[in-house]
Short mmCIF file of C-alpha atoms in Angstrom, two decimals:
data_model
loop_
_atom_site.label_atom_id
_atom_site.label_comp_id
_atom_site.label_asym_id
_atom_site.label_seq_id
_atom_site.Cartn_x
_atom_site.Cartn_y
_atom_site.Cartn_z
CA MET A 1 3.80 -18.17 -2.34
CA ARG A 2 6.29 -15.44 -3.13
CA ARG A 3 6.74 -17.02 -6.56
CA LYS A 4 2.99 -16.75 -7.11
CA LYS A 5 3.05 -13.06 -6.16
CA TYR A 6 6.05 -12.27 -8.38
CA LEU A 7 4.43 -14.12 -11.25
CA ARG A 8 1.27 -12.08 -10.80
CA ASP A 9 3.29 -8.85 -10.73
CA PHE A 10 5.21 -9.90 -13.85
CA LEU A 11 2.02 -10.76 -15.71
CA GLU A 12 0.66 -7.33 -14.82
CA CYS A 13 3.76 -5.73 -16.32
CA LEU A 14 3.49 -7.95 -19.38
CA ALA A 15 -0.15 -6.98 -19.90
CA ALA A 16 0.76 -3.31 -19.64
CA ALA A 17 3.74 -3.72 -21.97
CA ALA A 18 1.57 -5.49 -24.54
CA LEU A 19 -0.29 -2.25 -25.21
CA PHE A 20 2.89 -0.67 -26.51
CA LEU A 21 3.12 -3.39 -29.18
CA PHE A 22 0.72 -1.43 -31.37
CA ILE A 23 3.07 1.54 -31.36
CA MET A 24 6.09 -0.68 -32.02
CA VAL A 25 4.45 -2.48 -34.93
CA ARG A 26 3.16 0.76 -36.46
CA ASN A 27 6.57 2.39 -36.29
CA LEU A 28 8.32 -0.50 -38.03
CA SER A 29 7.07 0.92 -41.30
CA THR A 30 7.06 4.64 -40.48
CA VAL A 31 10.76 5.02 -39.59
CA GLN A 32 12.79 5.56 -42.77
CA ASP A 33 16.21 5.42 -41.05
CA SER A 34 17.72 1.99 -40.38
CA HIS A 35 19.25 2.94 -37.03
CA MET A 36 17.77 1.36 -33.92
CA GLU A 37 17.87 4.62 -31.94
CA GLN A 38 15.60 6.28 -34.52
CA TYR A 39 13.13 3.47 -34.04
CA PHE A 40 13.30 3.90 -30.23
CA ILE A 41 12.91 7.67 -30.53
CA GLN A 42 9.89 7.22 -32.74
CA ASN A 43 8.38 4.82 -30.18
CA PHE A 44 9.07 6.85 -27.05
CA MET A 45 9.63 10.49 -27.99
CA GLY A 46 6.28 11.64 -26.67
CA ILE A 47 3.14 13.19 -28.05
CA VAL A 48 3.25 14.52 -31.59
CA VAL A 49 0.22 16.49 -32.68
CA TYR A 50 -0.02 18.39 -35.93
CA GLY A 51 -2.21 21.45 -35.50
CA THR A 52 -4.30 21.87 -32.38
CA ASP A 53 -6.41 18.74 -32.47
CA ILE A 54 -6.16 17.72 -28.83
CA SER A 55 -8.21 14.57 -29.39
CA GLN A 56 -4.98 13.15 -30.83
CA VAL A 57 -3.45 13.60 -27.38
CA LEU A 58 -6.03 11.31 -25.84
CA LEU A 59 -5.46 8.64 -28.46
CA GLN A 60 -1.71 8.69 -28.03
CA ILE A 61 -1.75 8.42 -24.25
CA VAL A 62 -3.92 5.31 -24.08
CA PRO A 63 -1.01 2.91 -23.24
CA GLU A 64 0.25 5.23 -20.47
CA ILE A 65 -3.26 5.53 -19.04
CA VAL A 66 -3.57 1.75 -18.89
CA VAL A 67 -0.19 1.54 -17.13
CA PHE A 68 -1.37 4.17 -14.64
CA TYR A 69 -4.48 2.12 -13.98
CA ILE A 70 -2.63 -1.17 -13.54
CA PHE A 71 -0.26 0.37 -11.00
CA SER A 72 -2.83 2.61 -9.30
CA GLY A 73 -3.54 0.10 -6.54
CA VAL A 74 -0.03 -0.72 -5.29
CA PHE A 75 -0.39 1.12 -1.97
CA LEU A 76 -3.99 0.07 -1.48
CA ALA A 77 -3.13 -3.60 -2.05
CA ASP A 78 -2.35 -3.90 1.65
CA TYR A 79 -5.86 -2.66 2.39
CA GLU A 80 -7.59 -5.39 0.44
CA ILE A 81 -7.14 -7.21 3.71
CA ASN A 82 -7.46 -5.82 7.18
CA PHE A 83 -4.59 -3.36 6.92
CA VAL A 84 -3.75 -3.55 10.62
CA TYR A 85 -2.37 -7.06 10.05
CA VAL A 86 0.16 -5.57 7.65
CA PHE A 87 1.01 -2.31 9.39
CA THR A 88 1.56 -3.78 12.81
CA ARG A 89 3.98 -6.32 11.33
CA VAL A 90 5.95 -3.80 9.33
CA GLY A 91 6.33 -2.00 12.65
CA SER A 92 6.75 1.54 11.41
CA LYS A 93 4.68 3.72 9.12
CA GLN A 94 7.86 5.19 7.62
CA ARG A 95 9.22 1.74 6.82
CA TRP A 96 5.92 0.85 5.17
CA LEU A 97 6.00 3.97 3.00
CA LEU A 98 9.59 3.30 1.95
CA LYS A 99 8.76 -0.33 1.19
CA LYS A 100 5.80 0.62 -0.97
CA ALA A 101 7.74 3.36 -2.79
CA VAL A 102 10.50 0.86 -3.61
CA GLU A 103 7.93 -1.71 -4.74
CA LEU A 104 6.29 0.86 -7.02
CA LEU A 105 9.64 1.97 -8.44
CA MET A 106 10.62 -1.64 -9.14
CA LYS A 107 7.35 -2.29 -10.94
CA VAL A 108 7.76 0.80 -13.12
CA VAL A 109 11.39 -0.07 -13.89
CA VAL A 110 10.57 -3.70 -14.72
CA LEU A 111 7.70 -2.59 -16.95
CA TRP A 112 9.88 -0.19 -18.94
CA LEU A 113 12.71 -2.70 -19.18
CA LEU A 114 10.20 -5.13 -20.62
CA ILE A 115 8.91 -2.53 -23.06
CA PHE A 116 12.45 -1.65 -24.13
CA VAL A 117 13.38 -5.32 -24.60
CA LEU A 118 10.24 -5.87 -26.70
CA SER A 119 11.05 -2.77 -28.70
CA PHE A 120 14.59 -4.00 -29.28
CA LEU A 121 13.30 -7.40 -30.45
CA PHE A 122 10.80 -5.80 -32.83
CA GLY A 123 13.48 -3.40 -34.06
CA THR A 124 15.89 -6.27 -34.74
CA VAL A 125 13.23 -8.23 -36.60
CA GLY A 126 12.39 -5.06 -38.54
CA GLY A 127 16.02 -4.74 -39.68
CA PHE A 128 17.16 -1.84 -37.48
CA THR A 129 20.79 -1.88 -36.36
CA LEU A 130 22.40 -0.79 -33.12
CA SER A 131 25.16 1.78 -33.12
CA SER A 132 27.41 2.26 -30.10
CA GLU A 133 27.60 6.06 -30.55
CA SER A 134 24.01 6.68 -29.57
CA MET A 135 23.71 4.52 -26.47
CA SER A 136 22.99 7.54 -24.25
CA ILE A 137 19.73 8.12 -26.11
CA TYR A 138 18.35 4.82 -24.83
CA GLY A 139 19.31 5.79 -21.29
CA ARG A 140 17.62 9.17 -21.57
CA LEU A 141 14.46 7.74 -23.09
CA PHE A 142 14.33 5.19 -20.28
CA LEU A 143 14.86 7.84 -17.59
CA PHE A 144 12.22 10.17 -19.02
CA GLN A 145 9.62 7.42 -19.04
CA THR A 146 10.36 5.83 -15.68
CA VAL A 147 11.08 8.86 -13.51
CA SER A 148 8.02 10.91 -14.43
CA MET A 149 5.71 7.91 -14.40
CA PHE A 150 7.01 6.78 -11.01
CA PHE A 151 6.53 10.24 -9.51
CA MET A 152 2.96 10.61 -10.76
CA LEU A 153 2.08 7.08 -9.62
CA PHE A 154 3.57 7.71 -6.19
CA VAL A 155 1.39 10.77 -5.64
CA GLN A 156 -1.70 9.00 -7.01
CA ASN A 157 -1.09 5.89 -4.88
CA PHE A 158 -0.68 7.94 -1.72
CA ALA A 159 -3.85 9.88 -2.51
CA SER A 160 -5.66 6.58 -3.06
CA LEU A 161 -5.29 5.79 0.64
CA SER A 162 -7.63 8.64 1.49
CA ILE A 163 -9.85 9.05 -1.56
CA GLY A 164 -9.79 5.57 -3.05
CA ARG A 165 -8.31 4.07 -6.19
CA SER A 166 -11.02 5.18 -8.63
CA LYS A 167 -11.09 8.85 -7.64
CA SER A 168 -7.31 9.19 -7.43
CA PHE A 169 -6.87 7.47 -10.79
CA LEU A 170 -9.46 9.74 -12.36
CA LEU A 171 -7.70 12.82 -10.97
CA LEU A 172 -4.38 11.60 -12.36
CA LEU A 173 -5.99 10.92 -15.71
CA ILE A 174 -7.44 14.43 -15.88
CA PHE A 175 -4.17 16.02 -14.75
CA TYR A 176 -2.09 14.01 -17.22
CA ALA A 177 -4.35 14.60 -20.22
CA ALA A 178 -4.91 18.27 -19.36
CA SER A 179 -1.17 18.92 -18.93
CA LEU A 180 -0.37 17.42 -22.31
CA ALA A 181 -3.31 19.10 -24.03
CA LEU A 182 -2.11 22.40 -22.55
CA GLY A 183 1.29 21.67 -24.03
CA VAL A 184 -0.15 20.97 -27.46
CA LEU A 185 -2.31 24.10 -27.47
CA PHE A 186 0.12 26.59 -25.96
CA TYR A 187 3.53 25.16 -26.79
CA ASN A 188 5.98 28.04 -27.37
CA LYS A 189 3.22 30.67 -27.23
CA SER A 190 5.06 32.63 -24.53
CA SER A 191 8.04 32.19 -22.23
CA GLN A 192 5.78 32.12 -19.16
CA ILE A 193 3.71 29.30 -20.60
CA ASN A 194 6.89 27.45 -21.56
CA LEU A 195 8.07 27.74 -17.97
CA ILE A 196 4.79 26.34 -16.65
CA LEU A 197 4.93 23.52 -19.20
CA SER A 198 8.47 22.56 -18.22
CA LEU A 199 7.38 22.37 -14.57
CA LEU A 200 4.50 19.96 -15.23
CA PRO A 201 5.55 16.34 -14.52
CA PRO A 202 4.05 14.86 -17.73
CA SER A 203 6.35 17.16 -19.75
CA SER A 204 9.35 15.20 -18.51
CA GLN A 205 8.08 12.20 -20.44
CA MET A 206 8.12 14.25 -23.65
CA TYR A 207 11.60 13.71 -25.04
CA ILE A 208 10.62 15.78 -28.04
CA TRP A 209 10.01 18.88 -25.88
CA HIS A 210 13.53 18.87 -24.43
CA SER A 211 15.94 21.43 -25.82
CA ASP A 212 18.88 19.03 -25.86
CA SER A 213 17.16 16.16 -27.65
CA PRO A 214 18.37 15.31 -31.16
CA LEU A 215 14.83 16.03 -32.30
CA ALA A 216 14.98 19.65 -31.20
CA ASN A 217 15.59 20.90 -34.70
CA LEU A 218 12.78 18.92 -36.21
CA TRP A 219 10.10 19.93 -33.78
CA ASP A 220 9.44 23.62 -34.19
CA LYS A 221 11.40 25.11 -31.30
CA PRO A 222 11.93 23.12 -28.11
CA LEU A 223 11.00 24.54 -24.71
CA LYS A 224 13.78 26.98 -23.88
CA GLY A 225 15.94 25.80 -20.97
CA PHE A 226 14.07 22.50 -20.73
CA THR A 227 17.13 20.28 -20.73
CA THR A 228 17.48 16.68 -19.60
CA ALA A 229 19.34 17.82 -16.49
CA PHE A 230 16.65 20.38 -15.59
CA SER A 231 13.94 17.80 -16.14
CA MET A 232 15.58 15.14 -13.96
CA ILE A 233 16.53 17.55 -11.16
CA TRP A 234 13.04 19.01 -11.11
CA MET A 235 11.47 15.53 -10.95
CA ALA A 236 13.84 14.57 -8.13
CA VAL A 237 12.89 17.72 -6.18
CA LEU A 238 9.19 17.04 -6.72
CA PHE A 239 9.59 13.45 -5.57
CA VAL A 240 11.56 14.34 -2.43
CA VAL A 241 9.02 17.01 -1.46
CA SER A 242 6.09 14.63 -2.06
CA TYR A 243 7.76 11.80 -0.18
CA VAL A 244 8.54 13.96 2.86
CA LEU A 245 5.03 15.40 2.82
CA SER A 246 3.50 11.92 2.59
CA ALA A 247 5.71 10.68 5.44
CA VAL A 248 4.66 13.60 7.66
CA ILE A 249 0.96 13.10 6.87
CA LEU A 250 1.25 9.38 7.53
CA GLN A 251 3.03 9.97 10.82
CA LYS A 252 0.69 12.68 12.14
CA LYS A 253 -2.68 11.32 11.13
CA ASP A 254 -4.48 8.42 12.73
CA LEU A 255 -4.32 5.48 10.34
CA ILE A 256 -7.99 4.85 10.74
CA GLU A 257 -8.76 8.46 9.84
CA LEU A 258 -6.30 8.58 6.93
CA VAL A 259 -7.08 5.30 5.27
CA LYS A 260 -10.56 5.34 3.89
CA GLY A 261 -9.88 3.62 0.57
CA GLU A 262 -12.88 3.19 -1.69
CA SER A 263 -15.31 4.12 1.06
CA ALA A 264 -14.16 7.77 0.84
CA MET B 1 7.25 -5.71 34.55
CA THR B 2 4.70 -3.30 33.11
CA ALA B 3 3.27 -4.25 29.74
CA ILE B 4 1.00 -1.27 29.18
CA GLU B 5 0.99 2.10 30.86
CA ILE B 6 -1.64 4.63 29.89
CA GLN B 7 -1.49 8.07 31.49
CA ASN B 8 -4.23 10.69 31.34
CA MET B 9 -5.19 9.62 27.87
CA SER B 10 -8.09 11.26 26.08
CA LYS B 11 -9.14 11.08 22.48
CA THR B 12 -11.41 13.50 20.72
CA ILE B 13 -12.67 12.86 17.21
CA LYS B 14 -14.54 15.63 15.39
CA GLY B 15 -15.29 17.40 18.65
CA GLN B 16 -16.60 14.29 20.38
CA THR B 17 -14.69 12.77 23.28
CA VAL B 18 -14.44 9.05 22.66
CA LEU B 19 -11.91 8.27 25.40
CA SER B 20 -11.82 10.33 28.55
CA ASN B 21 -8.86 10.62 30.91
CA ILE B 22 -7.86 6.97 30.89
CA ASN B 23 -5.24 5.85 33.40
CA LEU B 24 -4.29 2.20 33.33
CA THR B 25 -1.32 0.00 34.18
CA LEU B 26 -1.28 -3.63 33.08
CA GLU B 27 1.37 -6.12 34.09
CA THR B 28 3.17 -8.42 31.67
CA GLY B 29 1.71 -11.89 31.38
CA GLY B 30 -1.72 -10.95 32.69
CA SER B 31 -5.01 -11.25 30.88
CA TYR B 32 -7.54 -8.46 31.00
CA GLU B 33 -11.10 -8.25 29.83
CA PHE B 34 -12.77 -5.01 28.85
CA TYR B 35 -16.50 -5.07 28.66
CA GLY B 36 -19.23 -2.61 27.93
CA HIS B 37 -21.94 -1.84 25.44
CA ASN B 38 -21.26 -1.24 21.77
CA GLY B 39 -19.88 2.27 21.42
CA SER B 40 -18.61 2.40 25.00
CA GLY B 41 -15.01 2.91 23.81
CA LYS B 42 -13.51 -0.60 24.03
CA SER B 43 -12.42 -0.71 20.40
CA MET B 44 -11.13 2.86 20.56
CA LEU B 45 -9.03 1.98 23.60
CA PHE B 46 -7.61 -1.03 21.72
CA ARG B 47 -6.85 1.14 18.70
CA ALA B 48 -4.90 3.50 20.95
CA VAL B 49 -2.96 0.64 22.56
CA SER B 50 -2.13 -0.82 19.13
CA GLY B 51 -0.94 2.52 17.70
CA LEU B 52 -3.73 2.90 15.16
CA ILE B 53 -4.83 6.21 16.67
CA HIS B 54 -2.84 8.84 18.54
CA PRO B 55 -4.18 10.18 21.85
CA THR B 56 -5.32 13.81 21.77
CA GLU B 57 -3.91 14.10 25.30
CA GLY B 58 -1.77 11.85 27.47
CA SER B 59 0.44 8.94 26.50
CA VAL B 60 0.47 5.20 25.89
CA LYS B 61 3.55 3.13 26.62
CA VAL B 62 3.84 -0.50 25.57
CA PHE B 63 6.67 -2.47 27.14
CA GLY B 64 8.26 0.83 28.18
CA LYS B 65 8.19 2.49 24.76
CA GLU B 66 5.88 5.40 24.01
CA LEU B 67 3.66 4.96 21.00
CA GLY B 68 3.90 7.69 18.41
CA LYS B 69 7.25 8.85 19.78
CA GLU B 70 9.60 5.93 20.26
CA ILE B 71 7.65 3.41 18.17
CA SER B 72 4.71 3.52 15.74
CA PHE B 73 3.23 0.21 16.83
CA PRO B 74 3.98 -2.27 19.64
CA GLU B 75 6.91 -4.37 18.50
CA SER B 76 5.52 -7.80 19.22
CA MET B 77 1.77 -7.79 18.88
CA GLY B 78 -0.98 -9.90 17.38
CA LEU B 79 -4.41 -8.44 17.07
CA ILE B 80 -7.93 -8.74 15.81
CA ILE B 81 -9.51 -5.38 15.50
CA GLU B 82 -12.03 -3.93 13.09
CA ASN B 83 -13.41 -6.29 10.46
CA VAL B 84 -11.72 -9.56 9.67
CA GLY B 85 -10.36 -9.60 6.13
CA PHE B 86 -7.74 -11.34 4.01
CA TRP B 87 -6.74 -11.57 0.37
CA PRO B 88 -9.72 -13.29 -1.28
CA TYR B 89 -7.82 -15.22 -3.97
CA TYR B 90 -5.28 -16.90 -1.69
CA THR B 91 -5.87 -19.93 0.51
CA GLY B 92 -5.80 -19.51 4.28
CA PHE B 93 -2.24 -20.82 4.44
CA GLU B 94 -1.09 -18.54 1.61
CA ASN B 95 -2.65 -15.53 3.32
CA LEU B 96 -0.74 -16.21 6.52
CA GLN B 97 2.41 -16.90 4.52
CA VAL B 98 2.24 -13.44 2.95
CA LEU B 99 1.81 -11.84 6.38
CA ALA B 100 4.61 -13.94 7.87
CA SER B 101 6.92 -12.91 5.02
CA ILE B 102 6.90 -9.34 6.37
CA ARG B 103 8.90 -10.25 9.46
CA HIS B 104 10.42 -13.61 8.52
CA ILE B 105 10.45 -14.93 12.08
CA ILE B 106 8.46 -18.14 11.64
CA SER B 107 8.62 -21.13 9.34
CA ASP B 108 5.90 -22.56 7.10
CA GLU B 109 5.49 -25.40 9.59
CA GLU B 110 4.77 -22.92 12.40
CA ILE B 111 2.17 -21.22 10.19
CA LYS B 112 0.52 -24.58 9.55
CA GLU B 113 0.58 -25.37 13.24
CA SER B 114 -1.22 -22.12 14.11
CA ILE B 115 -3.88 -22.93 11.50
CA ARG B 116 -4.36 -26.37 13.05
CA ARG B 117 -4.64 -24.81 16.50
CA VAL B 118 -7.79 -22.95 15.46
CA GLY B 119 -9.32 -26.08 13.95
CA LEU B 120 -8.66 -25.34 10.28
CA ASN B 121 -6.80 -27.48 7.76
CA PRO B 122 -3.64 -25.82 6.42
CA GLU B 123 -3.76 -28.04 3.32
CA ASP B 124 -7.27 -26.78 2.45
CA LYS B 125 -7.07 -25.61 -1.19
CA ARG B 126 -10.17 -23.43 -0.97
CA THR B 127 -9.48 -19.73 -1.38
CA TYR B 128 -10.40 -17.35 1.42
CA LYS B 129 -13.44 -15.99 -0.40
CA LYS B 130 -15.01 -19.45 -0.15
CA TYR B 131 -14.56 -19.57 3.63
CA SER B 132 -17.58 -19.36 5.91
CA LEU B 133 -17.81 -16.48 8.40
CA GLY B 134 -16.65 -18.73 11.22
CA MET B 135 -13.66 -20.01 9.23
CA LYS B 136 -12.65 -16.42 8.45
CA GLN B 137 -12.74 -15.55 12.12
CA ARG B 138 -10.67 -18.65 12.98
CA LEU B 139 -8.07 -17.67 10.37
CA ALA B 140 -7.90 -14.20 11.89
CA ILE B 141 -7.20 -15.77 15.27
CA ALA B 142 -4.49 -17.96 13.72
CA GLN B 143 -2.74 -14.84 12.35
CA VAL B 144 -2.83 -13.37 15.87
CA VAL B 145 -0.97 -16.21 17.53
CA MET B 146 1.26 -17.51 14.73
CA GLU B 147 4.28 -15.34 15.53
CA LYS B 148 3.97 -15.90 19.29
CA PRO B 149 3.56 -12.22 20.13
CA GLU B 150 4.16 -10.80 23.60
CA LEU B 151 0.98 -8.73 23.40
CA ILE B 152 -2.33 -10.10 22.13
CA ILE B 153 -5.30 -7.83 21.49
CA LEU B 154 -8.61 -9.48 20.72
CA ASP B 155 -11.57 -7.29 19.94
CA GLU B 156 -14.69 -9.44 19.95
CA PRO B 157 -12.79 -12.65 19.06
CA THR B 158 -15.83 -14.88 19.37
CA ASN B 159 -17.93 -13.00 16.83
CA ALA B 160 -19.48 -15.32 14.26
CA LEU B 161 -18.18 -18.44 16.01
CA ASP B 162 -20.27 -21.45 16.93
CA GLU B 163 -20.01 -23.01 20.38
CA GLU B 164 -17.33 -25.49 19.32
CA ALA B 165 -15.17 -22.71 17.89
CA VAL B 166 -15.69 -20.55 20.97
CA GLU B 167 -14.37 -23.43 23.03
CA ALA B 168 -11.35 -23.63 20.70
CA VAL B 169 -10.71 -19.91 21.27
CA ARG B 170 -10.95 -20.39 25.03
CA HIS B 171 -8.42 -23.21 24.79
CA LEU B 172 -6.11 -21.08 22.66
CA ILE B 173 -6.29 -18.18 25.10
CA ARG B 174 -5.41 -20.51 27.96
CA GLU B 175 -2.38 -21.76 26.02
CA GLU B 176 -1.27 -18.21 25.28
CA GLN B 177 -1.71 -17.31 28.95
CA LYS B 178 0.56 -20.22 29.87
CA ARG B 179 3.12 -19.05 27.30
CA GLY B 180 3.23 -15.71 29.17
CA ALA B 181 1.60 -13.42 26.64
CA THR B 182 -0.19 -10.31 27.86
CA ILE B 183 -3.77 -10.57 26.61
CA LEU B 184 -6.42 -7.87 26.21
CA ILE B 185 -9.90 -9.00 25.28
CA ALA B 186 -12.98 -6.96 24.53
CA SER B 187 -16.33 -8.59 24.43
CA HIS B 188 -19.91 -7.52 24.75
CA ASN B 189 -20.98 -11.10 25.19
CA ARG B 190 -19.38 -11.88 28.53
CA GLU B 191 -20.71 -15.40 28.59
CA ASP B 192 -18.32 -16.45 25.81
CA LEU B 193 -15.14 -15.73 27.70
CA LYS B 194 -16.42 -16.12 31.22
CA GLN B 195 -13.82 -16.51 33.95
CA MET B 196 -10.88 -16.43 31.60
CA CYS B 197 -9.14 -13.24 32.69
CA ASP B 198 -7.19 -12.03 35.72
CA GLN B 199 -8.78 -8.61 35.80
CA TYR B 200 -11.91 -6.96 34.46
CA TYR B 201 -12.55 -3.40 33.36
CA LYS B 202 -15.82 -1.81 32.47
CA MET B 203 -16.06 0.90 29.85
CA THR B 204 -18.90 3.38 29.77
CA ASP B 205 -19.03 6.40 27.47
CA GLY B 206 -15.25 6.40 26.95
CA LYS B 207 -14.50 6.15 30.67
CA LEU B 208 -12.77 3.24 32.31
CA GLU B 209 -13.61 1.76 35.69
CA GLU B 210 -12.63 -1.36 37.58
CA GLY B 211 -15.02 -4.12 36.64
CA GLU B 212 -15.95 -7.31 38.23
CA LEU B 213 -16.20 -10.96 37.40
CA GLN B 214 -19.68 -11.85 36.35
CA GLU B 215 -21.06 -14.79 38.20
#
């Protein structure tokens, strides 16, 4: 039974990863350099828009949106059935929340590992070579993708308990697209806007916006002070605050009042 | 030993009092029936005892531990409350296997045995969505008893069951009584579970009073 569940989870990840194949295949011919890290950067550096055509943002975030959708029902999965069967066995609401957060994190990590492995295979077939000097770039790219995506999915999944999967997914979609469109339109327009942009969770996924990325010189001017360390610490703070808040809400509210699912 | 101790418990939802000053002490190993019309507060009382709602006033202790303070839910409990529902694309056995995997205290054979006890076939390859209403209810009862809980809460357990299945439920309750489980049953059809319990309580408009055995 557990094998069946893991297989289903893995197939979900595989389906989500498949969407990134288009990007990988396209970039096989667009990257001039023969180094593998350049190929990875091209695949996962974030949104690149020339001019202010924000419709390009929407096109480029399609794979992420699909991933968000696939993982938008992790918390609600226990409510497909009579949720009291699950909760009363887990024994504690806090334990349940922790269990679901870990499950979500594992799914996001497995997905991105899969995407990175696929990217490596495509890169190897495409003739790109690995160099040991730039290994940290892979780590950073992986962190940027997984941490920000996990945080946004955690908040969306918790919200789905009260407002349902569809509404919470739609809100995440709007927030994600609007944040990135805001970045494209107002990037480096003023220091205040830069500060706001660096505080928005989707910005953490944008390797290209970070001031310490090797792309900083190529991409106009990066967001001042938006370093990898700042990005990761800020995401960690946001996650801790959201987790504690979710735990308090879960503890204080009646389950029957809190969990409305799709009927909300 | 006291299984459940409710003191001055009231519950107000959106300004409406749904449970009013409930005081109740139930001994371990007893079986108790709560009856009353739909909306009288039986289900709400069961939700409070199972930790699904917090009292607005007063306290609920289960086996000496206060719900919401010392524990979130009773530690050893099987219940049917609200609507019956399982994962539609798994078989009955697979559904119970997933639930049993949360606590890991019973084997696959014990799961199968509990399915047999309610008159279903654990080898049945049909998925849950193909089950009839009565089969769904039987599976829900199997999930209640499979882990041999100390506290059993059954809210309208004979809903959707035919006479044969009702008899199976009666038999199961008797077995659980013998095992020493504390059993709480709510029913608006008192004929179904006639003369099965040690004590009877009547609920009216969120208030609890001593009931009587219906002859």
